[in-house]
Coordinates of C-alpha atoms in Angstrom, one line a residue:
Chain A
M848 CA 128.9 79.9 77.5
A849 CA 132.2 78.7 75.8
N850 CA 132.9 82.5 74.5
S851 CA 133.6 84.1 78.8
T852 CA 135.5 80.8 79.7
T853 CA 138.0 80.9 76.0
A854 CA 141.3 81.6 77.5
P855 CA 142.9 84.3 75.0
D856 CA 145.6 80.8 73.7
G857 CA 142.2 78.9 72.7
G858 CA 142.9 76.2 75.1
G859 CA 140.8 77.5 78.3
E860 CA 137.8 74.9 77.9
T861 CA 140.6 72.3 78.5
R862 CA 142.0 73.9 80.5
R863 CA 138.5 74.1 82.7
D864 CA 137.8 70.5 81.9
F865 CA 140.9 69.6 83.4
L866 CA 140.8 71.2 86.4
L867 CA 137.1 70.1 86.9
L868 CA 137.8 66.0 85.8
A869 CA 141.1 67.1 89.2
T870 CA 138.4 68.8 91.6
T871 CA 135.9 66.2 91.3
A872 CA 138.6 63.7 92.0
A873 CA 140.4 65.4 94.3
A874 CA 136.4 65.0 96.2
G875 CA 135.8 61.5 95.3
F876 CA 138.7 61.4 97.1
G877 CA 138.1 62.8 100.5
V878 CA 134.4 61.2 100.7
A879 CA 135.7 57.9 100.4
A880 CA 138.5 58.4 102.7
V881 CA 136.2 59.8 105.0
A882 CA 133.2 57.6 104.0
W883 CA 135.9 54.0 105.6
P884 CA 135.5 55.2 109.4
F885 CA 132.1 55.2 109.3
I886 CA 131.7 52.1 107.7
D887 CA 135.1 49.7 109.6
Q888 CA 134.2 51.0 112.6
M889 CA 130.9 47.9 112.3
N890 CA 133.7 45.8 111.8
P891 CA 134.6 43.7 114.8
A892 CA 136.3 45.9 117.4
A893 CA 140.0 44.8 118.9
D894 CA 138.5 43.2 122.3
T895 CA 136.2 41.9 120.5
L896 CA 138.3 40.1 118.1
A897 CA 141.1 39.3 121.3
L898 CA 138.4 36.9 123.0
G899 CA 139.7 34.4 121.0
S900 CA 140.4 31.3 122.8
I901 CA 139.1 29.2 125.4
K902 CA 140.8 26.1 127.0
V903 CA 139.0 22.9 127.4
D904 CA 139.3 19.4 129.8
L905 CA 138.2 16.9 127.8
S906 CA 138.5 13.9 130.9
K907 CA 135.4 14.8 132.3
I908 CA 133.9 13.8 128.6
A909 CA 132.7 10.2 128.8
V910 CA 132.3 7.7 125.0
G911 CA 129.8 8.9 124.0
Q912 CA 128.9 11.9 125.2
R913 CA 128.7 15.0 123.5
V914 CA 129.7 18.6 125.3
S915 CA 128.9 21.8 124.5
V916 CA 131.4 24.6 124.9
K917 CA 131.1 28.5 124.0
W918 CA 133.8 30.4 122.2
R919 CA 133.2 33.6 120.1
G920 CA 129.4 34.0 121.2
A921 CA 128.8 30.7 120.1
P922 CA 129.0 27.1 120.7
V923 CA 131.8 24.3 120.1
F924 CA 130.9 21.2 119.7
I925 CA 133.0 18.5 121.4
D926 CA 131.7 14.6 120.3
H927 CA 133.8 11.6 122.2
R928 CA 133.3 9.5 119.0
T929 CA 132.3 5.7 120.0
P930 CA 134.0 3.8 117.0
A931 CA 130.8 2.2 115.6
Q932 CA 130.2 6.5 115.1
I933 CA 133.9 6.4 114.1
K934 CA 133.3 3.8 111.5
A935 CA 130.7 5.1 109.9
A936 CA 132.1 8.6 109.4
E937 CA 134.6 6.5 107.8
A938 CA 132.7 4.8 105.8
V939 CA 131.1 7.3 104.1
K940 CA 131.7 7.6 100.1
L941 CA 133.3 11.2 99.2
S942 CA 130.8 11.3 96.1
E943 CA 127.8 10.8 98.6
L944 CA 129.0 14.0 100.2
K945 CA 127.7 17.4 98.9
D946 CA 130.7 19.4 100.8
P947 CA 133.2 16.5 100.2
E948 CA 136.0 16.0 103.1
P949 CA 137.1 12.9 104.5
D950 CA 136.1 12.0 108.0
K951 CA 140.2 12.6 109.1
A952 CA 140.5 15.4 107.8
R953 CA 137.5 17.0 110.1
A954 CA 139.2 15.0 113.4
K955 CA 143.0 16.0 114.3
K956 CA 142.2 12.2 117.0
P957 CA 139.6 9.8 115.5
A958 CA 137.6 9.9 118.7
W959 CA 137.6 13.8 119.4
L960 CA 135.4 15.5 117.1
V961 CA 135.4 19.3 117.4
M962 CA 133.0 21.4 115.3
V963 CA 131.1 25.0 115.2
G964 CA 127.3 24.2 116.3
V965 CA 126.4 26.8 114.0
C966 CA 124.4 25.0 111.1
T967 CA 125.9 26.3 108.3
H968 CA 122.2 27.4 106.6
L969 CA 121.0 30.3 108.5
G970 CA 122.8 30.0 111.6
C971 CA 120.4 27.6 114.3
I972 CA 122.5 25.8 116.9
P973 CA 121.4 21.8 115.2
K974 CA 120.4 19.2 117.8
G975 CA 121.4 16.2 118.8
Q976 CA 123.9 17.2 122.0
K977 CA 122.2 16.2 124.5
P978 CA 120.2 12.2 125.5
G979 CA 117.2 12.0 123.2
E980 CA 117.2 14.8 120.7
R981 CA 116.9 14.0 117.1
K982 CA 120.4 13.3 115.8
G983 CA 118.8 13.1 111.9
E984 CA 118.8 10.5 109.7
F985 CA 122.9 10.3 109.9
G986 CA 123.1 9.9 113.8
G987 CA 124.9 13.5 114.0
W988 CA 123.1 15.7 114.2
F989 CA 120.1 17.9 113.1
C990 CA 118.7 21.4 112.9
P991 CA 115.0 22.1 113.1
C992 CA 114.9 24.8 111.7
H993 CA 115.5 24.3 108.1
G994 CA 115.7 20.8 108.4
S995 CA 119.5 20.4 108.2
H996 CA 121.1 16.4 108.1
Y997 CA 124.8 16.0 109.6
D998 CA 126.3 12.7 109.6
T999 CA 129.2 11.6 112.0
S1000 CA 131.6 13.2 111.2
G1001 CA 129.3 16.9 111.1
R1002 CA 128.9 16.7 107.3
I1003 CA 125.9 18.2 105.1
R1004 CA 123.9 15.5 103.7
K1005 CA 120.5 16.4 103.1
G1006 CA 118.4 19.6 103.5
P1007 CA 118.9 22.9 102.5
A1008 CA 122.8 24.0 104.3
P1009 CA 125.2 24.3 101.9
S1010 CA 128.0 23.2 104.1
N1011 CA 129.6 21.1 106.8
L1012 CA 129.7 22.5 110.0
P1013 CA 133.5 24.1 110.1
V1014 CA 136.1 22.8 112.2
P1015 CA 137.1 25.2 114.1
P1016 CA 141.2 26.0 114.6
Y1017 CA 142.4 23.6 117.4
T1018 CA 145.1 21.7 119.7
F1019 CA 145.6 19.1 121.4
L1020 CA 147.5 21.2 124.4
T1021 CA 147.9 17.3 126.7
D1022 CA 146.1 14.5 125.5
T1023 CA 143.2 15.3 127.7
Q1024 CA 143.0 19.3 127.2
I1025 CA 142.8 21.5 124.3
Q1026 CA 142.9 25.2 123.0
I1027 CA 140.4 26.5 120.8
G1028 CA 141.2 29.2 119.2
Chain B
M283 CA 88.9 82.4 109.6
A284 CA 86.7 86.0 109.5
N285 CA 87.9 87.7 107.0
G286 CA 89.6 90.9 107.8
G287 CA 90.1 89.5 111.9
T288 CA 93.1 90.1 113.6
G289 CA 93.9 86.4 113.3
T290 CA 93.8 86.3 109.4
K291 CA 96.3 89.6 109.3
I292 CA 98.7 87.3 111.2
V293 CA 98.1 85.1 109.3
K294 CA 98.8 87.1 106.0
W295 CA 101.6 88.2 107.9
V296 CA 103.4 84.5 107.9
D297 CA 102.5 83.3 104.4
T298 CA 104.1 86.4 103.1
R299 CA 107.1 85.2 105.5
L300 CA 106.9 81.1 104.7
P301 CA 103.7 79.9 102.7
I302 CA 102.7 77.4 105.6
F303 CA 99.1 77.8 105.3
S304 CA 98.3 78.7 100.8
F305 CA 100.5 74.6 101.3
M306 CA 98.0 73.5 103.5
D307 CA 95.5 75.0 101.3
H308 CA 96.8 73.8 97.7
A309 CA 97.7 70.0 99.7
L310 CA 93.8 69.9 101.9
R311 CA 91.1 72.1 100.7
D312 CA 92.3 73.0 96.8
Y313 CA 93.3 69.1 96.0
P314 CA 90.5 68.2 93.8
T315 CA 90.5 64.5 94.8
P316 CA 87.8 62.3 92.5
R317 CA 83.8 62.4 93.8
N318 CA 84.1 58.5 94.0
L319 CA 86.9 57.2 96.8
S320 CA 85.6 54.3 97.6
Y321 CA 87.2 54.0 101.9
W322 CA 89.3 51.0 100.2
W323 CA 90.8 54.5 99.6
N324 CA 91.1 55.2 103.5
F325 CA 94.0 52.9 104.1
G326 CA 97.0 55.5 103.0
S327 CA 96.1 58.5 105.7
L328 CA 95.8 55.2 108.6
A329 CA 99.0 54.8 107.7
G330 CA 100.5 58.1 107.8
V331 CA 98.5 58.1 111.7
V332 CA 99.7 54.3 112.5
L333 CA 103.3 56.2 111.3
V334 CA 103.0 58.7 113.8
V335 CA 101.6 56.5 116.7
M336 CA 104.7 54.6 116.7
I337 CA 106.9 57.1 116.1
A338 CA 106.1 59.2 119.2
T339 CA 104.8 56.2 121.7
G340 CA 108.7 54.6 120.6
I341 CA 110.5 57.5 121.5
V342 CA 108.5 57.3 124.8
L343 CA 109.7 53.7 125.0
A344 CA 113.7 54.8 123.7
M345 CA 113.5 56.6 126.9
H346 CA 113.6 53.9 129.1
Y347 CA 114.6 50.8 127.1
T348 CA 118.3 50.1 127.1
P349 CA 120.5 48.4 124.4
H350 CA 122.3 46.5 126.5
T351 CA 122.5 42.7 125.9
A352 CA 122.7 41.8 129.9
M353 CA 119.9 44.8 130.5
A354 CA 117.3 45.0 127.4
F355 CA 115.3 41.8 129.0
D356 CA 115.2 43.1 131.5
S357 CA 114.6 47.1 130.9
V358 CA 111.1 46.5 129.1
E359 CA 110.5 44.0 131.8
R360 CA 110.8 47.1 134.0
I361 CA 108.2 49.7 131.0
M362 CA 105.8 46.1 131.7
R363 CA 106.1 46.2 135.2
D364 CA 107.2 49.8 136.8
V365 CA 107.4 52.3 134.5
N366 CA 103.8 54.4 134.6
Y367 CA 101.8 53.4 131.6
G368 CA 105.0 51.7 130.5
W369 CA 102.6 49.0 129.7
L370 CA 100.2 50.8 127.4
I371 CA 102.8 52.6 125.3
R372 CA 104.6 49.3 125.1
Y373 CA 101.2 47.7 123.4
I374 CA 101.1 50.6 121.5
H375 CA 104.5 50.1 120.2
M376 CA 103.8 46.1 119.5
N377 CA 100.8 45.9 118.5
G378 CA 101.2 49.1 116.2
G379 CA 103.6 47.3 114.4
S380 CA 100.6 44.7 113.2
M381 CA 98.4 47.1 112.7
F382 CA 100.7 49.0 110.3
F383 CA 101.2 46.6 108.2
I384 CA 98.1 45.5 107.6
V385 CA 97.0 48.7 106.8
V386 CA 100.2 49.0 104.4
Y387 CA 99.0 45.1 103.2
I388 CA 95.4 46.5 102.5
H389 CA 96.6 49.8 100.7
L390 CA 98.9 47.2 98.1
F391 CA 96.2 45.5 97.5
R392 CA 93.7 47.9 96.8
G393 CA 96.6 49.8 94.3
M394 CA 97.4 46.0 92.5
Y395 CA 93.4 45.9 92.3
Y396 CA 92.8 49.4 91.1
G397 CA 95.5 49.5 89.2
S398 CA 97.4 52.4 91.2
Y399 CA 100.5 51.9 89.6
K400 CA 99.9 52.6 86.0
N401 CA 101.0 55.5 84.2
P402 CA 101.2 58.0 85.1
R403 CA 101.3 56.6 88.6
E404 CA 104.9 54.4 88.3
L405 CA 107.1 56.6 90.5
L406 CA 104.9 57.2 93.4
W407 CA 104.1 53.0 92.8
W408 CA 107.9 52.8 94.0
L409 CA 108.3 55.2 96.5
G410 CA 105.1 52.7 97.5
V411 CA 107.1 50.2 98.0
V412 CA 110.7 52.4 98.9
I413 CA 108.7 52.5 102.0
Y414 CA 107.7 49.2 102.6
L415 CA 111.4 47.8 102.1
L416 CA 112.4 50.1 105.0
M417 CA 109.4 49.1 107.4
M418 CA 110.5 45.4 106.8
A419 CA 113.7 46.3 107.8
T420 CA 112.5 48.6 110.5
A421 CA 109.9 46.0 112.1
F422 CA 113.3 44.2 112.3
M423 CA 115.4 45.6 114.2
G424 CA 112.7 46.9 116.2
Y425 CA 111.9 42.8 116.6
V426 CA 114.9 42.3 118.6
L427 CA 115.7 44.9 121.0
P428 CA 113.2 43.2 123.7
W429 CA 116.4 40.9 123.3
G430 CA 114.2 37.8 124.3
Q431 CA 114.5 34.0 122.6
M432 CA 113.1 35.2 118.7
S433 CA 114.6 38.3 119.1
F434 CA 117.8 36.2 119.4
W435 CA 117.2 33.8 116.8
G436 CA 115.5 35.7 114.4
A437 CA 117.8 38.5 114.2
T438 CA 120.7 35.3 113.7
V439 CA 118.5 33.8 110.6
I440 CA 117.6 36.6 109.2
T441 CA 121.1 38.6 109.1
K442 CA 122.8 34.6 107.9
L443 CA 121.1 35.4 105.2
F444 CA 124.0 37.4 103.6
S445 CA 126.5 34.9 104.2
A446 CA 125.0 33.2 101.3
L447 CA 126.5 36.2 98.9
P448 CA 129.7 34.7 96.7
W449 CA 133.0 35.5 97.8
V450 CA 132.1 38.5 100.2
G451 CA 128.9 37.1 102.7
E452 CA 131.3 35.9 105.5
A453 CA 133.3 39.2 105.5
V454 CA 129.7 41.0 105.1
T455 CA 128.2 39.1 108.3
E456 CA 130.9 39.8 110.5
W457 CA 130.4 43.4 109.3
L458 CA 126.7 43.4 110.3
W459 CA 127.9 41.6 113.5
G460 CA 130.3 44.1 114.7
G461 CA 131.3 40.4 115.5
F462 CA 130.8 36.7 115.5
S463 CA 127.4 35.7 116.1
V464 CA 124.1 38.2 117.0
D465 CA 125.5 40.0 120.5
N466 CA 126.1 43.8 121.4
P467 CA 127.7 45.3 119.3
T468 CA 124.3 44.3 117.4
L469 CA 122.2 45.1 119.7
N470 CA 123.9 48.0 120.1
R471 CA 124.0 49.5 116.3
F472 CA 120.1 48.0 115.7
F473 CA 118.5 50.0 118.3
S474 CA 120.2 53.1 116.8
L475 CA 118.8 52.0 113.1
H476 CA 115.1 51.4 114.4
Y477 CA 115.0 54.5 115.8
L478 CA 116.9 56.2 112.4
F479 CA 114.3 54.2 110.0
P480 CA 110.8 55.6 110.8
F481 CA 112.6 59.0 109.7
L482 CA 113.4 58.2 106.8
I483 CA 110.3 56.1 105.7
V484 CA 108.6 59.7 107.1
G485 CA 111.1 61.3 104.1
V486 CA 110.1 58.9 101.9
V487 CA 106.4 59.6 102.5
V488 CA 107.2 63.2 102.1
F489 CA 107.4 62.0 98.5
H490 CA 105.3 59.9 97.9
L491 CA 102.8 62.9 99.0
V492 CA 104.0 64.9 96.0
A493 CA 104.1 62.4 93.8
L494 CA 100.9 61.4 95.1
H495 CA 99.6 65.2 94.6
T496 CA 101.3 65.6 91.6
S497 CA 99.5 62.2 89.6
K498 CA 96.3 62.9 91.7
S499 CA 94.9 60.3 93.8
S500 CA 93.6 56.8 91.7
N501 CA 89.9 56.4 92.2
P502 CA 87.8 52.7 91.8
L503 CA 86.7 53.5 87.9
G504 CA 90.2 54.0 87.2
I505 CA 89.6 56.4 84.8
D506 CA 91.4 60.5 85.2
P507 CA 88.6 62.9 86.3
R508 CA 87.5 65.0 83.2
G509 CA 86.9 68.0 84.6
P510 CA 85.5 70.4 87.5
Q511 CA 82.5 68.2 87.9
D512 CA 84.4 64.9 88.7
T513 CA 86.4 66.1 91.7
I514 CA 85.5 67.8 94.9
P515 CA 87.8 69.0 97.9
F516 CA 90.1 66.9 99.7
H517 CA 89.1 68.9 103.2
P518 CA 86.1 68.4 104.4
Y519 CA 84.8 66.0 102.3
Y520 CA 87.9 63.5 102.9
T521 CA 88.8 64.4 105.7
V522 CA 85.8 63.3 107.6
K523 CA 85.3 60.5 105.4
D524 CA 89.4 59.7 106.5
N525 CA 88.5 60.5 110.1
F526 CA 85.8 58.4 110.2
G527 CA 87.6 55.3 109.0
L528 CA 90.6 56.5 111.2
G529 CA 87.5 55.9 114.0
V530 CA 86.7 53.0 113.4
F531 CA 90.5 51.5 112.9
F532 CA 91.4 52.7 116.7
I533 CA 88.7 50.7 118.2
I534 CA 89.7 47.2 115.8
Y535 CA 93.3 48.2 117.1
A536 CA 92.4 49.3 120.8
V537 CA 91.2 45.6 121.2
F538 CA 93.8 44.2 120.6
V539 CA 95.9 47.0 123.3
F540 CA 93.4 46.7 125.5
F541 CA 92.2 42.7 125.3
A542 CA 94.4 40.9 123.5
P543 CA 98.4 42.2 123.8
D544 CA 99.7 39.4 122.8
F545 CA 97.8 37.8 120.0
F546 CA 100.7 38.9 117.4
G547 CA 103.6 37.6 119.8
E548 CA 105.7 34.8 120.1
P549 CA 105.3 33.5 124.0
D550 CA 109.2 32.5 123.2
N551 CA 110.4 36.4 123.3
Y552 CA 109.6 36.6 126.9
I553 CA 112.6 34.0 127.4
P554 CA 115.5 36.0 127.6
A555 CA 117.9 35.7 124.8
N556 CA 120.3 32.0 125.1
P557 CA 123.2 31.8 122.3
L558 CA 123.3 28.4 123.0
S559 CA 120.3 27.3 122.5
T560 CA 117.8 27.4 119.2
P561 CA 114.4 27.3 120.3
A562 CA 112.1 24.5 118.5
H563 CA 110.7 26.6 116.1
I564 CA 111.6 30.0 114.7
V565 CA 108.9 31.8 113.2
P566 CA 109.0 35.8 112.0
E567 CA 106.0 38.2 112.5
W568 CA 103.5 37.3 110.5
Y569 CA 104.0 40.0 108.6
Y570 CA 107.4 38.1 107.0
L571 CA 105.8 34.8 106.7
P572 CA 104.7 34.7 102.8
F573 CA 108.9 35.8 102.1
Y574 CA 109.7 33.0 104.7
A575 CA 108.3 30.4 103.4
I576 CA 109.9 31.7 99.9
L577 CA 112.5 31.3 101.5
R578 CA 112.4 27.7 102.5
A579 CA 110.8 27.1 99.6
V580 CA 113.8 26.3 96.9
P581 CA 114.7 22.9 96.7
D582 CA 117.8 21.4 96.0
N583 CA 117.4 20.1 92.6
F584 CA 116.0 23.2 91.9
V585 CA 119.3 24.4 93.1
G586 CA 120.8 22.1 90.6
L587 CA 119.1 23.7 87.3
W588 CA 120.4 27.2 87.9
A589 CA 124.1 25.3 87.8
G590 CA 123.1 23.8 85.2
L591 CA 122.4 27.3 83.5
G592 CA 125.8 28.6 84.3
Y593 CA 125.4 29.8 88.0
I594 CA 127.9 27.6 89.1
I595 CA 128.4 30.0 92.7
I596 CA 124.5 29.3 93.9
N597 CA 123.6 27.0 96.5
A598 CA 120.6 25.7 98.2
K599 CA 120.9 28.9 100.9
L600 CA 121.6 31.6 97.8
A601 CA 119.0 30.3 95.4
G602 CA 116.7 30.7 99.2
V603 CA 118.1 34.3 99.4
I604 CA 118.1 35.3 95.5
T605 CA 115.0 34.0 95.2
M606 CA 113.0 36.2 98.4
A607 CA 114.8 39.8 97.2
A608 CA 113.3 38.6 93.6
S609 CA 109.8 38.2 95.0
I610 CA 109.8 41.9 96.9
L611 CA 111.8 43.7 93.8
V612 CA 109.5 42.0 91.1
L613 CA 107.0 44.7 92.9
F614 CA 109.3 47.7 91.3
A615 CA 109.2 46.3 87.5
L616 CA 104.6 45.6 87.7
P617 CA 104.0 48.5 85.6
W618 CA 105.5 46.9 83.4
L619 CA 104.6 43.2 83.4
D620 CA 101.1 44.5 83.5
T621 CA 100.5 45.3 80.1
S622 CA 96.9 46.6 80.1
K623 CA 96.0 49.7 80.0
V624 CA 92.7 49.7 82.1
R625 CA 93.6 50.3 85.8
S626 CA 90.9 49.9 87.3
G627 CA 89.8 45.0 88.0
R628 CA 86.3 46.4 88.2
F629 CA 86.5 46.9 84.3
R630 CA 88.5 44.0 83.9
P631 CA 86.6 40.6 84.2
V632 CA 89.6 37.8 84.4
F633 CA 91.7 39.8 86.3
K634 CA 89.5 40.1 88.9
W635 CA 89.3 36.4 89.2
F636 CA 93.8 35.9 88.9
F637 CA 93.3 38.8 91.4
W638 CA 91.8 37.0 94.0
I639 CA 93.8 34.0 93.2
F640 CA 97.3 35.8 93.7
L641 CA 96.0 37.4 97.3
L642 CA 94.6 33.9 98.3
D643 CA 98.2 32.2 97.4
V644 CA 99.5 34.6 99.8
A645 CA 97.5 34.3 101.9
I646 CA 98.9 30.2 102.2
L647 CA 102.5 31.7 101.4
G648 CA 101.9 32.6 105.3
V649 CA 100.3 29.9 106.3
C650 CA 103.4 27.6 104.7
G651 CA 105.7 30.1 106.6
A652 CA 104.5 29.2 109.5
H653 CA 104.7 25.6 109.8
A654 CA 108.3 23.3 109.4
P655 CA 108.7 22.4 106.2
D656 CA 108.4 18.7 106.4
E657 CA 104.7 19.4 108.5
P658 CA 102.4 17.5 107.0
V659 CA 99.5 20.1 105.1
F660 CA 97.4 17.1 105.5
S661 CA 96.9 15.1 109.3
W662 CA 95.7 12.3 107.4
F663 CA 97.7 12.9 104.2
K664 CA 102.0 12.4 105.3
G665 CA 102.9 12.7 101.6
F666 CA 101.8 16.3 100.9
E667 CA 104.5 17.9 103.7
Y668 CA 104.9 21.9 103.7
L669 CA 107.9 22.9 101.6
A670 CA 105.9 20.9 98.5
L671 CA 102.5 23.3 99.3
A672 CA 105.2 26.2 99.4
Q673 CA 106.8 25.7 96.2
I674 CA 103.7 25.0 94.6
T675 CA 102.4 28.4 96.1
T676 CA 106.2 30.2 95.1
A677 CA 105.9 28.9 91.9
Y678 CA 102.1 30.5 91.2
Y679 CA 103.1 33.8 93.2
F680 CA 106.0 34.3 90.4
A681 CA 104.1 33.2 87.3
H682 CA 101.3 35.7 89.1
F683 CA 104.1 38.5 88.0
L684 CA 106.1 37.5 85.0
I685 CA 103.4 35.5 83.4
I686 CA 99.5 35.8 83.9
L687 CA 100.0 39.3 84.0
P688 CA 101.5 40.3 80.7
I689 CA 100.1 37.8 78.5
L690 CA 96.1 38.9 80.5
G691 CA 97.0 42.5 79.5
K692 CA 97.2 41.1 76.0
I693 CA 94.4 38.8 75.9
E694 CA 91.4 40.1 78.4
K695 CA 89.1 41.8 76.3
P696 CA 87.8 44.2 79.3
L697 CA 84.7 45.7 80.0
P698 CA 83.7 49.1 78.3
L699 CA 84.3 52.1 80.7
P700 CA 82.0 54.7 82.1
T701 CA 82.8 58.5 80.0
S702 CA 83.4 59.7 83.3
I703 CA 83.5 60.1 86.9
S704 CA 80.1 62.1 87.6
E705 CA 77.8 60.6 84.7
P706 CA 76.5 57.7 86.6
V707 CA 75.6 59.7 89.6
L708 CA 74.9 63.1 87.9
K709 CA 72.5 60.2 85.4
G710 CA 71.8 58.6 87.6
G711 CA 73.5 55.3 86.5
S712 CA 72.3 55.7 82.5
S713 CA 75.2 56.0 79.9
A714 CA 74.0 59.2 78.5
G715 CA 77.4 60.3 76.5
A716 CA 79.8 62.7 76.8
S717 CA 77.6 65.5 76.8
A718 CA 77.4 64.7 81.2
T719 CA 80.5 65.6 81.3
A720 CA 79.9 70.3 81.0
Q721 CA 76.6 69.1 83.6
P722 CA 77.5 71.5 86.8
M723 CA 78.6 69.8 89.9
E724 CA 77.0 68.7 92.1
K725 CA 76.4 68.4 95.6
A726 CA 77.5 64.7 95.8

């Protein structure tokens, strides 16, 4: 094999190796370039991404009432908290929390708690939005699937969920209207 | 096939151009099969038959099904009510999933008891585990298609497992979903892949069979055939035996299809999917229950221990996912974890017991998976919840593979192996030594 491929100057083998490497690299690059569209097509499409934001009127939500609205295919919990609930949320020491976050960082206005109502464990909708539903040991929300307890600030306190219920990007347009997303 | 007839000439003409007849002859008639296979050896071919049934009914169902969130549920109901024999075809497909897993679980545990995974059949075993993994993925995606409550929430919980991956978890989950939750793009791709995967399974089954015909069938004694007196041709002996078993299997299958079609199902899946309301109790299909129990069994304090060992990025969710994945992947290592040279459990007096304890352990895990973690196991004793039971049985599951099997193979004293397969048959069970192997083969 070596004899037939060796060029008169004796450098043929090296040159052939180089050509093989270069061809393989070019082909590899080509395969990767073609593969990417087939991988990326599974990511959220432009129209899915465009379903960005919703406006919610808060004036109809009484103190102590909790409301769910749909945003990006999942519920957003809006909780008009009572002073007692706010006090309970603010009194918790950060050292007691699995995912330490002060209540002030989670609620733009203490009376209004806005967060994505999807359990951070495996994506169930926690109970506690409707009156009479189990609210868990900390008076917030309770996920029935695998037993995660959230407090009145939506922070994980007990159970398998790794983190607090996430706060979506939102802004107060007026005192009684917010835009989520 | 009469000698010299036109039929034979056509066969010969085809065979010299495409050796399909000699291939079938080689695979079915010439294939020397141990003469002592019991009915536990029926389940491989049964699984193959169920795979064909599933593909046939599935292709028909796809002609009537609409993979869209707004129409999927109704199109399935239309199949049930309006399409001619649609109810029958769907019930065959639906129960076929459960039947497939029953047959494959028996096949798998048979392999475990008789040591069918041992040298030289390690790759045969691996291919089987690959088929099993593909089956789990296929069944999961198929269960999503009717777009009922369990479809939606099962899909949500399982796809969310990927969000436990460090750093890339969220991106991977959104990539799987094609959005920010399980929605129409998810349903569409699951339909496409649910159609594809069975054909991937067919491909791996072909490799499984090639490996089988290379290393040859194992047998209840676990010793190698010594010569022609130990084997019989596959056809007609085992085609008859397999077909008899197939008849019995079809009777059982038909009982479910016609008299208890929803026995394996969840009533909640007849409620259309609602992304804003989780069912009180999400349960996967029965064949996933042991693994679901393992997923939920990993406690917080255990994670703390892992973190102490240096796995800082691990949280309870990730640890649960890793444990569940490990519970299946450990099967790949089984041929090397079992250190005993004796294949058949029949000659391993201690292993035999551990095998049945292991089977019981898996069954208890299944029961744990079907109950809420904080539910008490006994109504009269509140202190012992299913979570604790699942943790004990999960620990035992891994102990069986990682501690018991490696040690047992070293310390157990196996019973004496027979010298050949045909010896007990030809000599009426008395051990007459190696001379029996020289006896001519007789019809058993």
